[in-house]
Amino acid sequence: MATAASLCILVVVLGLLQWGRLPNALVTVPAAALVMVFELVGLDAALDTLDRLAPTLTFLAAILVIGEVARVAGLFGALGTFIERSAGNSPRRLLLAVAAAAVVVTAVMSLDATAVLFTPVVIHIVAKRGAPSSDAAVPLLTTAQLANASSGWFPVSNLTNLLVFSATGLTFAGFALRMALPTAVATAVVVGVMLLRTPRSVPAPSGAAVDAREVSPSVELDGLARLVIVTLVALVIAFFATSGQGIEPAWLTAGCAVFLALVALITRRDRIRSLVTAASPWFLVFVCALALVVQAAVDHGLGDAAQQAIPDGSGLAALLAIAVIAAVLANLVNNVPATLVLLAALSATHSATPARLLAVLIGVNIGPNLTYTGSLATILWRKLAAAAQTEPRQWSFYGAALLTTPPALVLATVALWCTLQVFG
């Protein structure tokens, strides 16, 4: 009975999230309350789940606050201007510029920063250029796709990476070294497919080519913007320098967030209310509630099923199977809960080797591109695109997903296996 109830609640929650018409927290919080009231998850298990999520959610809130300070400092506006000037009147150059920026933002500030802070930049660019809806959809879809597909490089590039990082036993540099080629391959697949969907050129509204350098001002950065850049560079260096000393990246990021927030407040560039809003407290509540709902399903059958499905070994066939299982589970229950499920399953069978854990990450990072609810970043991206009335049509979203995700998943796993033959 408990198994049926847990799975039923999970299915209803995921169905409503996929529908996308209700606030996410309004869907998951009542479901989590039902899970606790009917004791589908014990209090100790619930507290343990939230405790495991705490560093990850701390990092998310902190990086979004840093992103807010970067926004008011004009960094994202400057990035948009740079993209426009680089693209000129070429849709393909625009796509490449958007892709390059999305990869950099994702690597340094996480895929959630790409979804929340870079997506509005892309929306503004395509709206300013007056592109037809079909052409405007490609840069937006590329942003969403790359937020997930390029998020495997650094441990801080994705919340899922943070959840698994300590279990791998790798240093920050060791993790980055092993995930560099798989991430590059997945990124190349997405960009290549999207380029094929992009026309070489479009006529300017006036019938003449428009030089973006003539209509976009030069990029100028003030003192706060330069301070944000220096802080981010120092933060990345600190990640590498302290990874072998047991210091959580979340606490380093939180310290930088507090520092930049104080500077923004003292210089009156931002307000406390804006900074708190940027931390997305309701989204954090949504993630916690969803984790409890998934924990109920894990405790009543989903966890055992995951253990039985995961194959033994670290050969190419086993890594491919693990990546595919992780991708399927991420699309069923969302990437963060799926990571918790698979991490627990591998730990329970004492088979959580670095190779197998990294294969899980490929699955939960790239695989979620198949659906709207597979990744928290895609949920955030869709919310912003819908609010701006620029959300690509569903057939465009799923068409791009089917063309990019399977080959990216397979080729990235092969790249991981090749990398492991050299570095172990």
GROMACS .gro file of C-alpha atoms in nm, residues 164-170 175 178 310-315 318-319 322 342-343 345-361 416 420 424:
model
   40
  164VAL     CA    1   2.858   1.325  -0.604
  165PHE     CA    2   3.194   1.506  -0.586
  166SER     CA    3   3.298   1.401  -0.235
  167ALA     CA    4   3.197   1.038  -0.301
  168THR     CA    5   3.433   1.018  -0.601
  169GLY     CA    6   3.736   1.083  -0.383
  170LEU     CA    7   3.879   1.304  -0.658
  175PHE     CA    8   3.734   1.574  -1.146
  178ARG     CA    9   3.823   1.345  -1.625
  310ILE     CA   10   2.254  -0.093  -1.228
  311PRO     CA   11   2.501  -0.336  -1.391
  312ASP     CA   12   2.834  -0.441  -1.242
  313GLY     CA   13   3.173  -0.333  -1.370
  314SER     CA   14   3.329  -0.021  -1.517
  315GLY     CA   15   3.370  -0.128  -1.879
  318ALA     CA   16   2.849  -0.091  -1.806
  319LEU     CA   17   2.918   0.284  -1.814
  322ILE     CA   18   2.460   0.340  -1.605
  342LEU     CA   19   2.161   0.643  -0.767
  343LEU     CA   20   2.426   0.758  -0.519
  345ALA     CA   21   2.202   0.262  -0.466
  346LEU     CA   22   2.573   0.251  -0.557
  347SER     CA   23   2.679   0.312  -0.196
  348ALA     CA   24   2.449   0.035  -0.072
  349THR     CA   25   2.617  -0.217  -0.304
  350HIS     CA   26   2.969  -0.081  -0.233
  351SER     CA   27   3.019  -0.009  -0.603
  352ALA     CA   28   3.048   0.370  -0.597
  353THR     CA   29   3.375   0.386  -0.793
  354PRO     CA   30   3.477   0.715  -0.956
  355ALA     CA   31   3.413   0.576  -1.306
  356ARG     CA   32   3.060   0.464  -1.221
  357LEU     CA   33   2.978   0.787  -1.039
  358LEU     CA   34   3.101   0.998  -1.330
  359ALA     CA   35   2.884   0.790  -1.566
  360VAL     CA   36   2.588   0.870  -1.341
  361LEU     CA   37   2.669   1.239  -1.375
  416LEU     CA   38   3.462   0.933  -2.042
  420LEU     CA   39   3.965   0.681  -1.790
  424GLY     CA   40   4.221   0.599  -1.445
   0.00000   0.00000   0.00000
